[in-house]
Coordinates of C-alpha atoms and ligand atoms in Angstrom, one line a residue:
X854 CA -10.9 -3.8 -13.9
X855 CA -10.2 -7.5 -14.7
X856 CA -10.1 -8.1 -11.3
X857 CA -8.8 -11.7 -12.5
X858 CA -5.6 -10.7 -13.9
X859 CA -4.8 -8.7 -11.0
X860 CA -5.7 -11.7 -8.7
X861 CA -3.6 -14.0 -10.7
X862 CA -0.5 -11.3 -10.8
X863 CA -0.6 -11.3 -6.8
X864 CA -0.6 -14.7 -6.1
X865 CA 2.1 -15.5 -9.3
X866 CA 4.3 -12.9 -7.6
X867 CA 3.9 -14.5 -3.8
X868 CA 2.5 -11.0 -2.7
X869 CA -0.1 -13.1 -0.6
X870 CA 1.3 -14.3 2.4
X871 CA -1.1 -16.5 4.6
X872 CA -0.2 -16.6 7.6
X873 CA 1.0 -20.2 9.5
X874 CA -1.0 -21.6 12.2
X875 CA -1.1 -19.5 15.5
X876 CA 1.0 -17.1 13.7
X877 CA -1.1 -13.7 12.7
X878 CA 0.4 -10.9 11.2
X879 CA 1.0 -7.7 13.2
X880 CA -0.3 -4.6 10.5
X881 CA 0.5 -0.7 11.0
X882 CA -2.3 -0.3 13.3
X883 CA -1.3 -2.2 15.7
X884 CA -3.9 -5.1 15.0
X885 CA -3.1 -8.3 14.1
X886 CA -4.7 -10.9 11.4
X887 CA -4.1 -13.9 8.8
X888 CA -2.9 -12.2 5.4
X889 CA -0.6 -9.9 4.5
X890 CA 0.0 -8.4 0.6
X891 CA 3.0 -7.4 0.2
X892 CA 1.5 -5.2 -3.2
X893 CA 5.1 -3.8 -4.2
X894 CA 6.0 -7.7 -5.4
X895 CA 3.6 -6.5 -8.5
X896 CA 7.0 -4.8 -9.7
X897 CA 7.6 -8.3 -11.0
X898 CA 8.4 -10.4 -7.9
X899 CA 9.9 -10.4 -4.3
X900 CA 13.6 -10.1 -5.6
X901 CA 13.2 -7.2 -8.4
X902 CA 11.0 -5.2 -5.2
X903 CA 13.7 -5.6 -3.2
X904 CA 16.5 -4.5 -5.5
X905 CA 14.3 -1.2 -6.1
X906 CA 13.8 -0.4 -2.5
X907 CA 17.6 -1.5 -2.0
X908 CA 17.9 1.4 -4.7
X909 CA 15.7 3.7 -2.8
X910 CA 16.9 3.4 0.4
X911 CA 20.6 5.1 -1.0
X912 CA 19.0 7.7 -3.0
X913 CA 16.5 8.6 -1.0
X914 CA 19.6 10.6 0.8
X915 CA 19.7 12.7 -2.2
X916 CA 16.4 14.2 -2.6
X917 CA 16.7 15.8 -5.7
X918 CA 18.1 12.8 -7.3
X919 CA 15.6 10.4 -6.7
X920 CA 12.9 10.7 -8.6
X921 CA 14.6 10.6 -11.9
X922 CA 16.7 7.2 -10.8
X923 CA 13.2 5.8 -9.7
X924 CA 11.5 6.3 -12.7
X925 CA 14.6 5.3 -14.7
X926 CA 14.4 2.1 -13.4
X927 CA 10.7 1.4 -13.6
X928 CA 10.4 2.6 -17.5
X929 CA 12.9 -0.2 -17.5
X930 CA 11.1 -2.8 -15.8
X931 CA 8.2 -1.5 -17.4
X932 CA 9.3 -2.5 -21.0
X933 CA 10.4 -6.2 -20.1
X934 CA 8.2 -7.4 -17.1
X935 CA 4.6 -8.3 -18.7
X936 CA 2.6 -7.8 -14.8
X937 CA 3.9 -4.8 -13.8
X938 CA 3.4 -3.1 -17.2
X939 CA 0.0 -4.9 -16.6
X940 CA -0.4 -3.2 -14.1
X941 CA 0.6 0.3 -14.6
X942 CA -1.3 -0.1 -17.5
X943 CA -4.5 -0.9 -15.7
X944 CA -4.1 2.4 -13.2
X945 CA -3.6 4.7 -16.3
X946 CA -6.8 3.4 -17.8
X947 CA -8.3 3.1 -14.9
X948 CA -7.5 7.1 -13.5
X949 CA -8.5 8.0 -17.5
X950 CA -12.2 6.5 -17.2
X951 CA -12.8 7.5 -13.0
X952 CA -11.0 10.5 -12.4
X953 CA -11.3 14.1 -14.6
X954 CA -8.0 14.1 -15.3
X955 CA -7.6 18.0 -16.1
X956 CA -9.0 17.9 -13.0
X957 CA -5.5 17.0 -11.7
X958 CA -2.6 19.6 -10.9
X959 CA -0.4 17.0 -9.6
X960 CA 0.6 13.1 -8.4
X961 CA 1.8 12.6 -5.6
X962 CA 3.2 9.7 -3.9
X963 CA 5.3 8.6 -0.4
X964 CA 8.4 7.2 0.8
X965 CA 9.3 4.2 -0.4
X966 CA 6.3 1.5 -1.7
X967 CA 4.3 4.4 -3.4
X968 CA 7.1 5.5 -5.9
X969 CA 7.1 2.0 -7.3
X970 CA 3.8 3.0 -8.8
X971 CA 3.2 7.2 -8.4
X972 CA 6.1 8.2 -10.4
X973 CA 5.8 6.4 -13.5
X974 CA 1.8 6.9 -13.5
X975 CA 2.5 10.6 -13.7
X976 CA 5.2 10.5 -16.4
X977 CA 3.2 8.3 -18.8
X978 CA -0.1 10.6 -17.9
X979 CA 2.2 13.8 -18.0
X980 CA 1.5 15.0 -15.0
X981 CA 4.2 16.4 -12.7
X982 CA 5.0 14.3 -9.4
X983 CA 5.3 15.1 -6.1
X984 CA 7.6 13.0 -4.6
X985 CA 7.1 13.0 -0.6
X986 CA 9.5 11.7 2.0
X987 CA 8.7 10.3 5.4
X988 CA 9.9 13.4 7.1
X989 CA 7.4 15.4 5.3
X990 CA 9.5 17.3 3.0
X991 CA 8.6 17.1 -0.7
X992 CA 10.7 17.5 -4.1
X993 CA 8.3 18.7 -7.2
X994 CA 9.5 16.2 -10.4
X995 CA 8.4 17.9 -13.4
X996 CA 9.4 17.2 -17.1
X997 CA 12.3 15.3 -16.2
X998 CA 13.8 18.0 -13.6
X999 CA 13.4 18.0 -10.1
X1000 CA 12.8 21.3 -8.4
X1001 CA 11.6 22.3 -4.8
X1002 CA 8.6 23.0 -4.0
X1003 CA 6.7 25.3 -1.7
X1004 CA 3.2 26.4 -3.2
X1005 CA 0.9 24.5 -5.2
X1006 CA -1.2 27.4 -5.4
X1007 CA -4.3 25.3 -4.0
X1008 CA -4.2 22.8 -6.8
X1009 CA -5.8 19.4 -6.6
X1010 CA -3.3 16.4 -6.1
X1011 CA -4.1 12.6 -7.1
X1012 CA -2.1 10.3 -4.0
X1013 CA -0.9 6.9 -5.5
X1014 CA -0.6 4.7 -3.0
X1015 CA 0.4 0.3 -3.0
X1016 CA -2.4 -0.2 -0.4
X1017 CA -4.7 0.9 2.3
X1018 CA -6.2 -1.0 5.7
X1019 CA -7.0 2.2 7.9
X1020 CA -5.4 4.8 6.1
X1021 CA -3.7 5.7 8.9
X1022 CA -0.2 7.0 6.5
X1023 CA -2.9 9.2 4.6
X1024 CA -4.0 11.0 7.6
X1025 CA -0.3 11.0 10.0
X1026 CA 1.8 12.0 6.6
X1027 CA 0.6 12.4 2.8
X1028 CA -1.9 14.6 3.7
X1029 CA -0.7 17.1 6.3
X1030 CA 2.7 17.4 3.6
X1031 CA 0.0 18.0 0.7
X1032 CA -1.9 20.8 2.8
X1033 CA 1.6 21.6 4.1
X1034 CA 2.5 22.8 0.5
X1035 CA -1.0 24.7 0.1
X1036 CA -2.0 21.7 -2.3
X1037 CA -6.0 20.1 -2.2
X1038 CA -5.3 16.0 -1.4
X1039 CA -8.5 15.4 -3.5
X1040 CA -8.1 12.0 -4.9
X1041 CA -6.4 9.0 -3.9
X1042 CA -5.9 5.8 -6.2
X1043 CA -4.7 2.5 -4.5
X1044 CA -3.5 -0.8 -6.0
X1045 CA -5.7 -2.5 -3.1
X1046 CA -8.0 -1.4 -0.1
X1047 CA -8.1 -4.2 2.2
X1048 CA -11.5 -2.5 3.2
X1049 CA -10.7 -2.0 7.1
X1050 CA -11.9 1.8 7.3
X1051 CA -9.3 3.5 4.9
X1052 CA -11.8 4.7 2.4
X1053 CA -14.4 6.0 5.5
X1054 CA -10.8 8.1 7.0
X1055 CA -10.0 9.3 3.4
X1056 CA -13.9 10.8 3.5
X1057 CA -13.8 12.4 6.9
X1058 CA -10.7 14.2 5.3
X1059 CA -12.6 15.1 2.2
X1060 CA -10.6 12.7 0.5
X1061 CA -12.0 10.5 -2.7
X1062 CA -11.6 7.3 -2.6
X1063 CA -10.5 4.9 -5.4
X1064 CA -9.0 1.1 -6.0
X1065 CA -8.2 -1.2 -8.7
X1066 CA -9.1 -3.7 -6.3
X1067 CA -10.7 -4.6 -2.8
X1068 CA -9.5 -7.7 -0.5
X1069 CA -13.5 -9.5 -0.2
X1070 CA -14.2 -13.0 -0.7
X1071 CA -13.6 -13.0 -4.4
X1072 CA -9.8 -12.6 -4.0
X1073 CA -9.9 -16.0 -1.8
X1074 CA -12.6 -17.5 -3.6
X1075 CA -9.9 -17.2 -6.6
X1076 CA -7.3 -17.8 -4.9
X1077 CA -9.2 -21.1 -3.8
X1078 CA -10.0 -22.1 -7.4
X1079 CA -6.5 -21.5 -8.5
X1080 CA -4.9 -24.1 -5.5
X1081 CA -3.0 -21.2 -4.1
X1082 CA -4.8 -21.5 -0.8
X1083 CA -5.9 -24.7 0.8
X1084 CA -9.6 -25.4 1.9
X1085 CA -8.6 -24.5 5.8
X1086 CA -6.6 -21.2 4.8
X1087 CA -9.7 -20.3 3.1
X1088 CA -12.3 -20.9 6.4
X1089 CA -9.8 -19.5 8.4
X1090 CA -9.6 -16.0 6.1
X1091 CA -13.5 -16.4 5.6
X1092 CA -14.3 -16.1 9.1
X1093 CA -11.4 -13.2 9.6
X1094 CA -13.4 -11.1 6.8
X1095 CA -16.9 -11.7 8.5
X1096 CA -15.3 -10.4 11.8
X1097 CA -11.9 -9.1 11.8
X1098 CA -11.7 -7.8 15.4
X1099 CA -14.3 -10.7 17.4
X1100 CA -11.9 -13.7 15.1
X1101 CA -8.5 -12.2 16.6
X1102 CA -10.0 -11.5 20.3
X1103 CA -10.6 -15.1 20.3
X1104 CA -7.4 -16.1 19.0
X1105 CA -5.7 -13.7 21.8
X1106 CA -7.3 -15.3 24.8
X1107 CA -7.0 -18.8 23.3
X1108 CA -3.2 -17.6 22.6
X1109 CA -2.4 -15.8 25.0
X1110 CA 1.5 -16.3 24.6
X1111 CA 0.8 -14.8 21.4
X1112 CA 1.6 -11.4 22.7
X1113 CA 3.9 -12.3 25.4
X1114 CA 6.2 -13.8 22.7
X1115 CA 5.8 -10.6 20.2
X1116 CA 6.8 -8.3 23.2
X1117 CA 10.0 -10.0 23.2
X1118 CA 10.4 -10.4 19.2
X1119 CA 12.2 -7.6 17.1
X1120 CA 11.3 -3.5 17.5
X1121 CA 8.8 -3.4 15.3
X1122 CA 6.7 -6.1 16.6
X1123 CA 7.1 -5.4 20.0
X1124 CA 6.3 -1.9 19.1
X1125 CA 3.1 -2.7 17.9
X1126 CA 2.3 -5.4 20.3
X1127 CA 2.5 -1.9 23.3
X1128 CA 0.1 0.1 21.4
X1129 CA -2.4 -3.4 21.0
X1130 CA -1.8 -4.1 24.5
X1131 CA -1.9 -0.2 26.0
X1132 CA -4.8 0.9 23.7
X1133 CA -6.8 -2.5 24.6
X1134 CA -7.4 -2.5 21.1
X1135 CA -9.0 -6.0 21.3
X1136 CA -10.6 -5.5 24.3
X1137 CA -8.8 -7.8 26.7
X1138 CA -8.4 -6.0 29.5
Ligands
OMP448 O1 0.2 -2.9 7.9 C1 -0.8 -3.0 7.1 O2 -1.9 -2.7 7.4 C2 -0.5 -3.6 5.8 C3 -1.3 -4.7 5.4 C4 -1.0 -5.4 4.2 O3 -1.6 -6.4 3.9 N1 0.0 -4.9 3.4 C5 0.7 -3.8 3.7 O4 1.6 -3.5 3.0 N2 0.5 -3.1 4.9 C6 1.2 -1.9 5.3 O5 0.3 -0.9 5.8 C7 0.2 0.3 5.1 C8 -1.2 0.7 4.9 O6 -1.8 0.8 6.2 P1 -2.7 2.0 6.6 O7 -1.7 3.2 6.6 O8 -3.3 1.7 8.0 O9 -3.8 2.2 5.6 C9 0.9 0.0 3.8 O10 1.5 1.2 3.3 C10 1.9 -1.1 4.2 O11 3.1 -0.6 4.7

């Protein structure tokens, strides 16, 4: 794709966050580093994402209701915001010219960030959705009626996802609730694969792997260019992408009240800082 547009779109949205000094970033797998993308901001900005997932979070408690509010309100956004009809744009041409589309039985997508993107990607390519919820239960969301659904009768699903590091939601939830409902995970389609080992997980599990973008050098070479990042953000991300693991072993034992002071900071964090610590995942110990 024009991977310019969609590098200027993140950055205009503030859906790059470096982070400050001596302050990484904790990430699902329990492993820490510089920059975080907060992808759903490409509904427009930081404020309309919020007021969607502040719209989620109620209906999701109906969940034969939400879909159809969801996609209401992203048709919406879709006709007045000019990057996230960019956007959804750019994965409907992009699924068109890499994936057979009659190839497709269904779209899926999961609780929350994926609907901002999953549901209105199926209605505009007519396909029916299948809208999955963190407990593993799934509504099917077909010409404009939701329904339950128990058998896809071994047809193959398309997973929309906002972004992949290890894949690690792909293989604890989409796709046991995909095989779960006798459906073939076949394809997945990501906004952005931060290339940490997602698209090798998605393979062991038979899955193929697509992105409108990956997170390499040319997203911070632009974002140099542009002035969004300053010449010692951009060494400090360089050396992070040449090394993830050796570049944040270093700056645990050169900080090492770096995980001391996330132990103590909210449940999440300290959550995450356990697993890093009991899994030795830097190899500290
Ligand atoms: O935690 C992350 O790895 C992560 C990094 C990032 O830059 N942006 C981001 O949104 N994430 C979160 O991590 C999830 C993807 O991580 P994996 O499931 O390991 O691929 C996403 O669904 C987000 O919740």
């Amino acid at each position: 794709m024009e991977n310019n547009n969609l590098i200027n779109w993140l950055f205009k949205t503030n859906a790059v966050r470096i982070c400050p000094e001596n302050k990484p970033f904790w990430y699902t797998s329990s492993k820490i580093g510089p920059y975080y993308i907060n992808t759903h901001f490409l509904y427009g900005s930081e404020e309309k994402a919020n007021s969607l997932l502040k719209v989620i979070d109620v209906c999701k408690e109906n969940k034969m209701d939400c879909s159809e509010i969801i996609l209401e309100l992203a048709h919406k956004n879709f006709e007045t915001d000019e990057i996230f009809r960019g956007l959804i744009t750019t994965m409907c041409e992009y699924i068109k010219s890499n994936i057979d589309i009659k190839d497709i039985g269904y779209i899926s997508g999961g609780e929350r960030r994926d609907w901002f993107f999953s549901l209105i990607v199926a209605d505009i390519l007519k396909i029916p959705h299948i809208t999955i919820f963190k407990d593993l239960t799934a509504v099917l969301y077909k010409d404009g009626v939701s329904s339950e659904v128990t058998d896809l009768g071994g047809a193959n699903v398309l997973h929309i996802a906002d972004i992949i590091t290890e894949a690690s939601s792909y293989v604890r939830a989409w796709i046991p609730a995909v095989n779960k409902l006798k459906g073939n995970l076949k394809y997945s389609l990501v906004v952005i694969d931060r290339l940490q080992g997602g698209t090798e997980k998605l393979k062991d599990a038979d899955v193929e792997s697509h992105a409108l973008m990956n997170v390499d050098k040319g997203l911070f070479d632009g974002a140099l260019s542009g002035g969004h990042i300053s010449s010692e953000q951009y060494g400090l991300l360089m050396k992070y992408l040449d090394n993830p693991t050796g570049t944040m072993k270093e700056f645990l034992i050169n900080n090492p009240e770096f995980l001391e002071n996330s132990l103590n900071a909210d449940a999440k964090t300290a959550q995450r800082a356990r697993i890093c610590i009991e899994e030795d995942i830097y190899g500290l110990k």
